[in-house]
Protein backbone atom coordinates (compact mmCIF):
# COMPACT_ATOMS: atom_id res chain seq x y z
CA UNK A 1 0.00 0.00 0.00
CA UNK A 2 1.25 3.48 -0.91
CA UNK A 3 1.95 5.80 2.00
CA UNK A 4 0.06 8.60 0.22
CA UNK A 5 -2.43 8.14 -2.59
CA UNK A 6 -4.13 10.91 -4.56
CA UNK A 7 -7.03 9.63 -6.66
CA UNK A 8 -8.96 11.47 -9.40
CA UNK A 9 -8.52 14.91 -7.80
CA UNK A 10 -9.97 17.98 -9.53
CA UNK A 11 -10.29 21.55 -8.26
CA UNK A 12 -11.87 24.72 -9.67
CA UNK A 13 -11.88 28.35 -8.57
CA UNK A 14 -14.51 30.84 -9.71
CA UNK A 15 -15.79 28.39 -12.28
CA UNK A 16 -12.34 27.78 -13.81
CA UNK A 17 -10.87 24.30 -13.44
CA UNK A 18 -7.27 24.49 -12.19
CA UNK A 19 -6.38 20.78 -11.93
CA UNK A 20 -8.19 17.85 -13.48
CA UNK A 21 -8.23 14.15 -12.60
CA UNK A 22 -4.87 14.03 -10.80
CA UNK A 23 -3.57 10.63 -9.67
CA UNK A 24 -0.27 10.08 -7.90
CA UNK A 25 1.34 7.93 -5.23
CA UNK A 26 4.15 8.32 -2.72
CA UNK A 27 5.78 5.32 -1.05
CA UNK A 28 7.69 5.29 2.21
CA UNK A 29 11.17 6.78 1.86
CA UNK A 30 10.57 8.11 -1.66
CA UNK A 31 11.20 11.55 -3.07
CA UNK A 32 8.68 12.41 -5.77
CA UNK A 33 8.75 15.60 -7.84
CA UNK A 34 5.93 17.59 -9.43
CA UNK A 35 7.50 19.25 -12.47
CA UNK A 36 5.79 21.76 -14.71
CA UNK A 37 5.60 25.35 -15.89
CA UNK A 38 4.14 28.12 -13.73
CA UNK A 39 0.36 28.19 -13.52
CA UNK A 40 -0.18 24.52 -14.21
CA UNK A 41 -1.70 23.88 -10.78
CA UNK A 42 1.15 22.38 -8.74
CA UNK A 43 0.55 24.59 -5.69
CA UNK A 44 -3.20 24.01 -5.89
CA UNK A 45 -2.53 20.29 -5.79
CA UNK A 46 -0.32 20.77 -2.71
CA UNK A 47 -3.11 22.72 -1.03
CA UNK A 48 -5.46 19.80 -1.65
CA UNK A 49 -2.98 17.19 -0.41
CA UNK A 50 -2.27 19.20 2.74
CA UNK A 51 -5.99 19.59 3.45
CA UNK A 52 -5.93 23.39 3.18
CA UNK A 53 -8.59 23.20 0.47
CA UNK A 54 -11.07 20.49 -0.41
CA UNK A 55 -11.15 19.14 -3.97
CA UNK A 56 -14.29 19.24 -6.10
CA UNK A 57 -13.76 15.55 -6.81
CA UNK A 58 -11.38 12.83 -5.73
CA UNK A 59 -9.69 11.68 -2.54
CA UNK A 60 -6.41 11.90 -0.64
CA UNK A 61 -5.44 8.87 1.46
CA UNK A 62 -2.66 8.50 4.03
CA UNK A 63 -1.86 4.89 4.95
CA UNK A 64 -5.24 3.91 3.54
CA UNK A 65 -7.11 6.48 5.64
CA UNK A 66 -9.14 9.19 3.89
CA UNK A 67 -7.69 12.61 4.83
CA UNK A 68 -9.40 14.62 2.08
CA UNK A 69 -9.91 18.16 3.32
CA UNK A 70 -8.25 17.40 6.68
CA UNK A 71 -5.35 19.67 7.59
CA UNK A 72 -2.51 18.85 9.97
CA UNK A 73 -1.75 15.39 8.58
CA UNK A 74 1.25 16.23 6.39
CA UNK A 75 3.99 18.87 6.68
CA UNK A 76 3.89 21.67 4.12
CA UNK A 77 6.90 23.94 3.56
CA UNK A 78 6.34 27.00 1.39
CA UNK A 79 8.94 28.49 -0.94
CA UNK A 80 9.92 31.15 1.61
CA UNK A 81 11.19 29.84 4.94
CA UNK A 82 8.76 32.08 6.91
CA UNK A 83 10.92 31.99 10.03
CA UNK A 84 9.74 34.42 12.70
CA UNK A 85 12.43 37.08 12.90
CA UNK A 86 12.07 37.92 16.60
CA UNK A 87 12.27 34.28 17.74
CA UNK A 88 15.45 32.26 18.09
CA UNK A 89 16.08 29.43 15.65
CA UNK A 90 15.25 26.90 18.38
CA UNK A 91 11.93 28.57 19.16
CA UNK A 92 11.12 28.79 15.44
CA UNK A 93 11.76 25.09 14.96
CA UNK A 94 9.85 24.11 18.10
CA UNK A 95 6.68 25.97 17.02
CA UNK A 96 4.82 22.92 15.60
CA UNK A 97 5.23 21.08 18.89
CA UNK A 98 4.06 24.07 20.92
CA UNK A 99 1.04 24.54 18.64
CA UNK A 100 0.14 20.90 19.29
CA UNK A 101 0.09 21.53 23.02
CA UNK A 102 3.61 20.62 24.15
CA UNK A 103 5.01 22.73 26.98
CA UNK A 104 7.63 25.13 25.68
CA UNK A 105 10.46 23.51 27.65
CA UNK A 106 9.60 20.02 26.38
CA UNK A 107 9.16 21.28 22.82
CA UNK A 108 12.56 22.96 22.92
CA UNK A 109 14.21 19.80 24.24
CA UNK A 110 12.65 17.60 21.55
CA UNK A 111 13.52 20.04 18.78
CA UNK A 112 17.02 20.63 20.11
CA UNK A 113 17.85 16.93 19.98
CA UNK A 114 17.53 17.02 16.18
CA UNK A 115 19.73 20.07 15.57
CA UNK A 116 22.95 18.02 15.11
CA UNK A 117 21.30 15.62 12.65
CA UNK A 118 19.99 18.54 10.57
CA UNK A 119 23.37 20.31 10.60
CA UNK A 120 22.09 23.12 12.81
CA UNK A 121 24.04 22.56 16.01
CA UNK A 122 25.27 25.88 17.38
CA UNK A 123 22.45 27.92 15.87
CA UNK A 124 19.88 27.29 18.60
CA UNK A 125 20.15 30.75 20.17
CA UNK A 126 20.74 32.70 16.99
CA UNK A 127 18.07 34.62 15.11
CA UNK A 128 17.06 33.98 11.48
CA UNK A 129 18.77 37.17 10.30
CA UNK A 130 22.08 35.74 11.53
CA UNK A 131 21.84 32.63 9.32
CA UNK A 132 22.81 32.07 5.70
CA UNK A 133 20.12 31.18 3.18
CA UNK A 134 21.10 27.51 3.29
CA UNK A 135 20.97 27.36 7.09
CA UNK A 136 17.58 29.07 7.12
CA UNK A 137 16.27 26.41 4.77
CA UNK A 138 17.64 23.67 7.03
CA UNK A 139 15.79 25.22 9.95
CA UNK A 140 12.61 25.38 7.87
CA UNK A 141 13.06 21.72 6.87
CA UNK A 142 13.41 20.70 10.51
CA UNK A 143 10.32 22.69 11.49
CA UNK A 144 8.35 21.00 8.71
CA UNK A 145 9.63 17.59 9.81
CA UNK A 146 8.47 18.23 13.37
CA UNK A 147 5.03 19.12 12.02
CA UNK A 148 4.84 15.74 10.31
CA UNK A 149 7.61 13.16 10.33
CA UNK A 150 5.88 10.99 7.73
CA UNK A 151 5.42 13.23 4.69
CA UNK A 152 6.83 16.63 3.76
CA UNK A 153 5.42 18.71 0.91
CA UNK A 154 8.13 21.11 -0.27
CA UNK A 155 7.15 23.96 -2.61
CA UNK A 156 10.31 24.96 -4.53
CA UNK A 157 12.47 24.76 -1.39
CA UNK A 158 15.79 25.38 -3.19
CA UNK A 159 14.78 28.02 -5.75
CA UNK A 160 16.08 31.05 -3.84
CA UNK A 161 19.58 29.61 -3.34
CA UNK A 162 22.66 30.18 -5.46
CA UNK A 163 23.88 27.23 -7.54
CA UNK A 164 26.68 26.18 -5.17
CA UNK A 165 24.52 26.36 -2.04
CA UNK A 166 21.71 24.57 -3.87
CA UNK A 167 24.03 21.69 -4.80
CA UNK A 168 25.25 21.39 -1.22
CA UNK A 169 21.70 21.42 0.13
CA UNK A 170 20.60 18.80 -2.39
CA UNK A 171 23.29 16.43 -1.09
CA UNK A 172 22.40 17.26 2.52
CA UNK A 173 18.69 16.67 1.93
CA UNK A 174 19.28 13.31 0.27
CA UNK A 175 21.42 12.25 3.23
CA UNK A 176 18.69 13.36 5.67
CA UNK A 177 15.95 11.57 3.74
CA UNK A 178 17.96 8.35 3.72
CA UNK A 179 18.91 8.56 7.40
CA UNK A 180 15.38 9.16 8.74
CA UNK A 181 13.42 7.39 5.95
CA UNK A 182 11.45 10.54 5.20
CA UNK A 183 8.97 10.71 2.32
CA UNK A 184 8.74 13.92 0.28
CA UNK A 185 6.93 15.50 -2.63
CA UNK A 186 8.79 18.45 -4.13
CA UNK A 187 7.44 21.11 -6.49
CA UNK A 188 10.09 22.31 -8.90
CA UNK A 189 10.56 24.04 -12.25
CA UNK A 190 14.15 22.75 -12.41
CA UNK A 191 14.49 19.63 -14.58
CA UNK A 192 18.03 18.88 -13.38
CA UNK A 193 16.95 19.19 -9.76
CA UNK A 194 14.01 16.84 -10.29
CA UNK A 195 16.21 14.18 -11.88
CA UNK A 196 18.94 14.47 -9.25
CA UNK A 197 16.60 14.22 -6.28
CA UNK A 198 13.67 12.08 -7.34
CA UNK A 199 12.73 8.46 -7.40
CA UNK A 200 9.79 9.40 -9.60
CA UNK A 201 8.75 12.53 -11.51
CA UNK A 202 5.18 13.49 -12.30
CA UNK A 203 5.20 15.93 -15.23
CA UNK A 204 2.24 18.31 -15.18
CA UNK A 205 0.94 20.21 -18.17
CA UNK A 206 -2.13 21.69 -19.81
CA UNK A 207 -4.92 24.02 -18.78
CA UNK A 208 -6.39 22.71 -16.54
CA UNK A 209 -3.30 20.99 -15.17
CA UNK A 210 -3.05 17.23 -15.31
CA UNK A 211 -0.36 14.57 -15.13
CA UNK A 212 0.94 14.19 -18.67
CA UNK A 213 3.78 11.75 -17.90
CA UNK A 214 5.18 9.67 -15.05
CA UNK A 215 8.91 8.96 -15.20
CA UNK A 216 10.64 6.58 -12.78
CA UNK A 217 14.27 7.55 -12.19
CA UNK A 218 16.42 4.45 -11.90
CA UNK A 219 19.82 5.26 -10.43
CA UNK A 220 22.15 4.10 -7.73
CA UNK A 221 21.67 6.60 -4.91
CA UNK A 222 25.27 6.02 -3.85
CA UNK A 223 26.58 7.13 -7.25
CA UNK A 224 25.14 10.64 -7.48
CA UNK A 225 28.45 12.47 -7.92
CA UNK A 226 28.68 13.82 -11.48
CA UNK A 227 25.46 11.95 -12.31
CA UNK A 228 24.28 15.05 -14.21
CA UNK A 229 27.13 14.52 -16.68
CA UNK A 230 26.10 10.99 -17.63
CA UNK A 231 24.29 9.94 -20.78
CA UNK A 232 21.60 8.35 -18.60
CA UNK A 233 20.88 11.73 -16.99
CA UNK A 234 20.73 13.47 -20.36
CA UNK A 235 18.31 10.86 -21.69
CA UNK A 236 15.95 11.48 -18.77
CA UNK A 237 16.23 15.20 -19.46
CA UNK A 238 15.38 14.73 -23.12
CA UNK A 239 12.32 12.63 -22.19
CA UNK A 240 11.07 15.26 -19.76
CA UNK A 241 11.60 18.18 -22.16
CA UNK A 242 9.57 16.32 -24.80
CA UNK A 243 6.62 16.19 -22.37
CA UNK A 244 6.65 19.84 -21.30
mmCIF file of C-alpha atoms in Angstrom, residues 121-221:
data_model
loop_
_atom_site.group_PDB
_atom_site.id
_atom_site.type_symbol
_atom_site.label_atom_id
_atom_site.label_comp_id
_atom_site.label_asym_id
_atom_site.label_seq_id
_atom_site.Cartn_x
_atom_site.Cartn_y
_atom_site.Cartn_z
ATOM 1 C CA UNK A 121 24.043 22.565 16.011
ATOM 2 C CA UNK A 122 25.273 25.876 17.385
ATOM 3 C CA UNK A 123 22.445 27.920 15.870
ATOM 4 C CA UNK A 124 19.876 27.289 18.601
ATOM 5 C CA UNK A 125 20.150 30.749 20.175
ATOM 6 C CA UNK A 126 20.742 32.697 16.990
ATOM 7 C CA UNK A 127 18.072 34.625 15.114
ATOM 8 C CA UNK A 128 17.058 33.978 11.481
ATOM 9 C CA UNK A 129 18.769 37.175 10.301
ATOM 10 C CA UNK A 130 22.080 35.741 11.525
ATOM 11 C CA UNK A 131 21.835 32.633 9.318
ATOM 12 C CA UNK A 132 22.814 32.075 5.695
ATOM 13 C CA UNK A 133 20.118 31.182 3.180
ATOM 14 C CA UNK A 134 21.101 27.508 3.291
ATOM 15 C CA UNK A 135 20.973 27.362 7.087
ATOM 16 C CA UNK A 136 17.579 29.073 7.122
ATOM 17 C CA UNK A 137 16.274 26.408 4.768
ATOM 18 C CA UNK A 138 17.643 23.672 7.030
ATOM 19 C CA UNK A 139 15.792 25.224 9.953
ATOM 20 C CA UNK A 140 12.612 25.380 7.869
ATOM 21 C CA UNK A 141 13.056 21.722 6.873
ATOM 22 C CA UNK A 142 13.409 20.700 10.512
ATOM 23 C CA UNK A 143 10.325 22.690 11.492
ATOM 24 C CA UNK A 144 8.348 21.003 8.709
ATOM 25 C CA UNK A 145 9.626 17.588 9.806
ATOM 26 C CA UNK A 146 8.466 18.232 13.373
ATOM 27 C CA UNK A 147 5.034 19.121 12.024
ATOM 28 C CA UNK A 148 4.835 15.737 10.306
ATOM 29 C CA UNK A 149 7.614 13.159 10.327
ATOM 30 C CA UNK A 150 5.877 10.987 7.727
ATOM 31 C CA UNK A 151 5.416 13.234 4.690
ATOM 32 C CA UNK A 152 6.831 16.626 3.755
ATOM 33 C CA UNK A 153 5.419 18.706 0.910
ATOM 34 C CA UNK A 154 8.127 21.108 -0.270
ATOM 35 C CA UNK A 155 7.154 23.957 -2.605
ATOM 36 C CA UNK A 156 10.308 24.959 -4.527
ATOM 37 C CA UNK A 157 12.473 24.757 -1.394
ATOM 38 C CA UNK A 158 15.787 25.375 -3.190
ATOM 39 C CA UNK A 159 14.781 28.016 -5.749
ATOM 40 C CA UNK A 160 16.081 31.046 -3.835
ATOM 41 C CA UNK A 161 19.578 29.612 -3.338
ATOM 42 C CA UNK A 162 22.663 30.175 -5.462
ATOM 43 C CA UNK A 163 23.883 27.229 -7.542
ATOM 44 C CA UNK A 164 26.682 26.178 -5.169
ATOM 45 C CA UNK A 165 24.516 26.360 -2.039
ATOM 46 C CA UNK A 166 21.713 24.567 -3.869
ATOM 47 C CA UNK A 167 24.031 21.692 -4.797
ATOM 48 C CA UNK A 168 25.253 21.391 -1.221
ATOM 49 C CA UNK A 169 21.701 21.420 0.128
ATOM 50 C CA UNK A 170 20.603 18.798 -2.393
ATOM 51 C CA UNK A 171 23.286 16.433 -1.086
ATOM 52 C CA UNK A 172 22.397 17.257 2.518
ATOM 53 C CA UNK A 173 18.692 16.673 1.932
ATOM 54 C CA UNK A 174 19.285 13.310 0.274
ATOM 55 C CA UNK A 175 21.423 12.251 3.227
ATOM 56 C CA UNK A 176 18.690 13.357 5.673
ATOM 57 C CA UNK A 177 15.945 11.569 3.742
ATOM 58 C CA UNK A 178 17.960 8.346 3.718
ATOM 59 C CA UNK A 179 18.906 8.560 7.398
ATOM 60 C CA UNK A 180 15.380 9.164 8.736
ATOM 61 C CA UNK A 181 13.423 7.391 5.953
ATOM 62 C CA UNK A 182 11.447 10.539 5.197
ATOM 63 C CA UNK A 183 8.967 10.712 2.319
ATOM 64 C CA UNK A 184 8.742 13.919 0.282
ATOM 65 C CA UNK A 185 6.927 15.504 -2.626
ATOM 66 C CA UNK A 186 8.790 18.453 -4.129
ATOM 67 C CA UNK A 187 7.437 21.106 -6.488
ATOM 68 C CA UNK A 188 10.093 22.311 -8.896
ATOM 69 C CA UNK A 189 10.562 24.036 -12.247
ATOM 70 C CA UNK A 190 14.147 22.751 -12.405
ATOM 71 C CA UNK A 191 14.491 19.630 -14.575
ATOM 72 C CA UNK A 192 18.034 18.877 -13.385
ATOM 73 C CA UNK A 193 16.953 19.186 -9.759
ATOM 74 C CA UNK A 194 14.015 16.837 -10.293
ATOM 75 C CA UNK A 195 16.210 14.177 -11.881
ATOM 76 C CA UNK A 196 18.941 14.466 -9.250
ATOM 77 C CA UNK A 197 16.597 14.217 -6.278
ATOM 78 C CA UNK A 198 13.674 12.082 -7.344
ATOM 79 C CA UNK A 199 12.726 8.458 -7.396
ATOM 80 C CA UNK A 200 9.787 9.397 -9.601
ATOM 81 C CA UNK A 201 8.746 12.527 -11.507
ATOM 82 C CA UNK A 202 5.182 13.494 -12.303
ATOM 83 C CA UNK A 203 5.201 15.932 -15.230
ATOM 84 C CA UNK A 204 2.238 18.310 -15.183
ATOM 85 C CA UNK A 205 0.939 20.206 -18.171
ATOM 86 C CA UNK A 206 -2.126 21.689 -19.815
ATOM 87 C CA UNK A 207 -4.916 24.021 -18.779
ATOM 88 C CA UNK A 208 -6.388 22.707 -16.541
ATOM 89 C CA UNK A 209 -3.300 20.992 -15.167
ATOM 90 C CA UNK A 210 -3.048 17.234 -15.314
ATOM 91 C CA UNK A 211 -0.363 14.570 -15.126
ATOM 92 C CA UNK A 212 0.943 14.188 -18.671
ATOM 93 C CA UNK A 213 3.778 11.753 -17.902
ATOM 94 C CA UNK A 214 5.179 9.668 -15.052
ATOM 95 C CA UNK A 215 8.910 8.963 -15.196
ATOM 96 C CA UNK A 216 10.637 6.583 -12.785
ATOM 97 C CA UNK A 217 14.273 7.545 -12.192
ATOM 98 C CA UNK A 218 16.422 4.445 -11.898
ATOM 99 C CA UNK A 219 19.819 5.265 -10.434
ATOM 100 C CA UNK A 220 22.154 4.097 -7.728
ATOM 101 C CA UNK A 221 21.672 6.604 -4.907
#
